[in-house]
Structure formats: C-alpha cells, structure tokens
Amino acid sequence: MQTGSVIAEEIAQFNALAARWWDETGPMRPLHMMNGPRAAWVAARIAPRFPPGTRVLDVGCGAGLLSEALAKAGYDVLGLDAGGEVIEAARLHAAGQNLPLAYHHGTAEALAASGAKFPVITALEVLEHVADPRAFLSLLVSLLAPGGLLFLSTLNRTPASFMVAKLGAEYVLRLLPRGTHDWRKFITPVELGRHCRAAGLRLADTAGLSFSARLRHFQVSRDMSVNYLVMAEAVEGSRALPAPAR
C-alpha cells in the first residue's frame, strides 16, 4: 500500500525495529556506525552558512540518531517520520536530555501543505525507501527555505553495493535484517543528479561513506560505489519540474 511518498510496507518494517533502534549491537548497528561520520559531514557544511540554533528538518528520522546528533551540535531539530512507533522511540530516548529537539509523526506531504519552511533539510538513507525519488525531491524542495541546504545520503546501484550492502550486510555479516534493502531501488549519482536538477537543485558537494570490514567502522571517503552523501542547494528563481506520469 502506498500513500504519496510513503510505502506502508517500508514503514511497518522499520516500526518493527523501533524497540531496538538505539541498541548499538542490534539491527540498526550499521546506522550507529555511520552516524558519527555522516553527522559530522553534514554539520561541517551547515556551519559556514548558518549559525547554531538554525532550524533543521530531519525527514525520515527513524528513532532519531541523526536528529539527536545535530541537536547536540546546537541546531534546532524537528525529526519527521511516518512511523508512529519509531517516533515514540525517538521521543523516549530524547526525554530528559534537554536538547533543542522535537519529533512529529506524519508525512512530508502534510508538513509541506502547512506551509512550513526550513533553512536546512536532511533525508539520509531515505531515498531508496520512497515510492518515487524524483517526486520526493520536489516535495523536499517545497519545504526548503530560500537559500537553504538539502542533505541526502543513499546507496549507489553498483555490483559493489549489491555485494556489500545487500549480500554482505544482510546475509554474510548480518549487520541488517534480511529484506531491509531492495538493490533495484538503489540510485546512482548520475540519476540523483538528474533528479536534483529536475527539482530545481544544484549539487554543491558529494562524498562517499565507506565501510571497513577490517576496522568495523564507516568513514567519509572519495569512494561513492556503495554509500554516498550529497549536499544540494536550491537554484535561485528555479521551479521544480512535475514528476513524470506513472
């Protein structure tokens, strides 16, 4: 079942993991391992443009790994997710920490309809789970304030990503539950660049996010063959193109 950008089966899959989301040795272990490097990369690129206290919208926030990291870096974060159970897990984990952080259970479509705008939007490890990546990017642009920054991360569709992120992570190393990813929905940098341009965005920076099986951790790199990060900015005066007919 699908409503807008949301695929109900994907939401149900992640809701089922909510109770163990903050367990660093549990099913979300890869997100814990990559969260430090990816949050640092994002924060380092926000800082030259926007001061501490700037509003950040974290779309598809899950139970709040990135949201908390950015709030601890001094940003005023709203975490948004269509999964009610993961949002509840996020709220419970943040309780008592006195962070500039709030969570909202809902969709990006509903938030955009309210007229909300944010100087910074993040949507990390989300594009490969939405119904239509191009339409989803246009939706994110509608939430982006003039001069704002959009941060994305996703998985490249390559033989390497099939071996590492699908077979390796889900079946060999068992870092993720089986069925977490559909390799056919991974997005190449060329495709993402095309989607960004159609949405009225300019790619401003890219980087790889590489996993070392020997060291058992992720690091920012030049290798974009598996995971990669993108910073995009709205092109002044541009308008997003309509999504193609389905």
CSV table of N, CA and C in Angstrom, one decimal, residues 16-17 36 38 50 61 67 85 95 99 117 162-163 177 195-196 216 235 244:
chain,number,residue,atom,x,y,z
A,16,ALA,N,8.8,-2.1,13.2
A,16,ALA,CA,9.0,-3.4,13.9
A,16,ALA,C,10.4,-3.4,14.6
A,17,LEU,N,11.3,-2.5,14.2
A,17,LEU,CA,12.6,-2.4,14.7
A,17,LEU,C,12.7,-1.3,15.8
A,36,GLY,N,28.1,8.9,13.2
A,36,GLY,CA,29.1,9.9,13.6
A,36,GLY,C,29.7,10.5,12.4
A,38,ARG,N,28.7,10.7,9.2
A,38,ARG,CA,27.7,11.4,8.4
A,38,ARG,C,27.2,12.7,9.1
A,50,PHE,N,25.1,28.8,8.3
A,50,PHE,CA,24.0,29.0,9.3
A,50,PHE,C,24.6,28.9,10.7
A,61,CYS,N,13.4,10.4,10.0
A,61,CYS,CA,14.4,10.4,11.1
A,61,CYS,C,14.5,9.1,11.8
A,67,SER,N,19.0,13.1,14.2
A,67,SER,CA,18.3,14.2,14.8
A,67,SER,C,19.0,14.6,16.1
A,85,GLU,N,5.7,4.2,15.7
A,85,GLU,CA,6.5,3.5,16.8
A,85,GLU,C,7.9,4.0,16.8
A,95,ALA,N,14.1,12.1,25.9
A,95,ALA,CA,13.5,12.6,27.1
A,95,ALA,C,14.5,12.9,28.1
A,99,LEU,N,17.5,18.8,25.0
A,99,LEU,CA,18.0,19.1,23.6
A,99,LEU,C,17.1,20.0,22.9
A,117,LYS,N,8.7,26.0,6.3
A,117,LYS,CA,9.9,26.1,5.5
A,117,LYS,C,11.1,26.0,6.5
A,162,PHE,N,25.7,-4.2,-4.3
A,162,PHE,CA,25.0,-5.5,-4.2
A,162,PHE,C,25.7,-6.5,-3.3
A,163,MET,N,27.0,-6.5,-3.5
A,163,MET,CA,27.9,-7.5,-2.7
A,163,MET,C,28.0,-7.0,-1.3
A,177,PRO,N,18.7,-6.7,9.1
A,177,PRO,CA,17.7,-7.7,8.9
A,177,PRO,C,17.6,-8.0,7.4
A,195,HIS,N,17.7,13.9,-11.0
A,195,HIS,CA,16.5,14.2,-10.1
A,195,HIS,C,16.7,15.5,-9.4
A,196,CYS,N,17.8,15.9,-9.0
A,196,CYS,CA,18.1,17.1,-8.3
A,196,CYS,C,17.8,18.3,-9.2
A,216,ARG,N,35.8,-2.3,11.1
A,216,ARG,CA,34.4,-2.4,11.5
A,216,ARG,C,33.9,-1.0,11.8
A,235,VAL,N,18.4,26.3,-6.6
A,235,VAL,CA,18.9,27.3,-7.6
A,235,VAL,C,17.9,28.5,-7.6
A,244,PRO,N,7.2,12.8,-13.6
A,244,PRO,CA,6.7,12.1,-14.8
A,244,PRO,C,5.4,11.3,-14.5
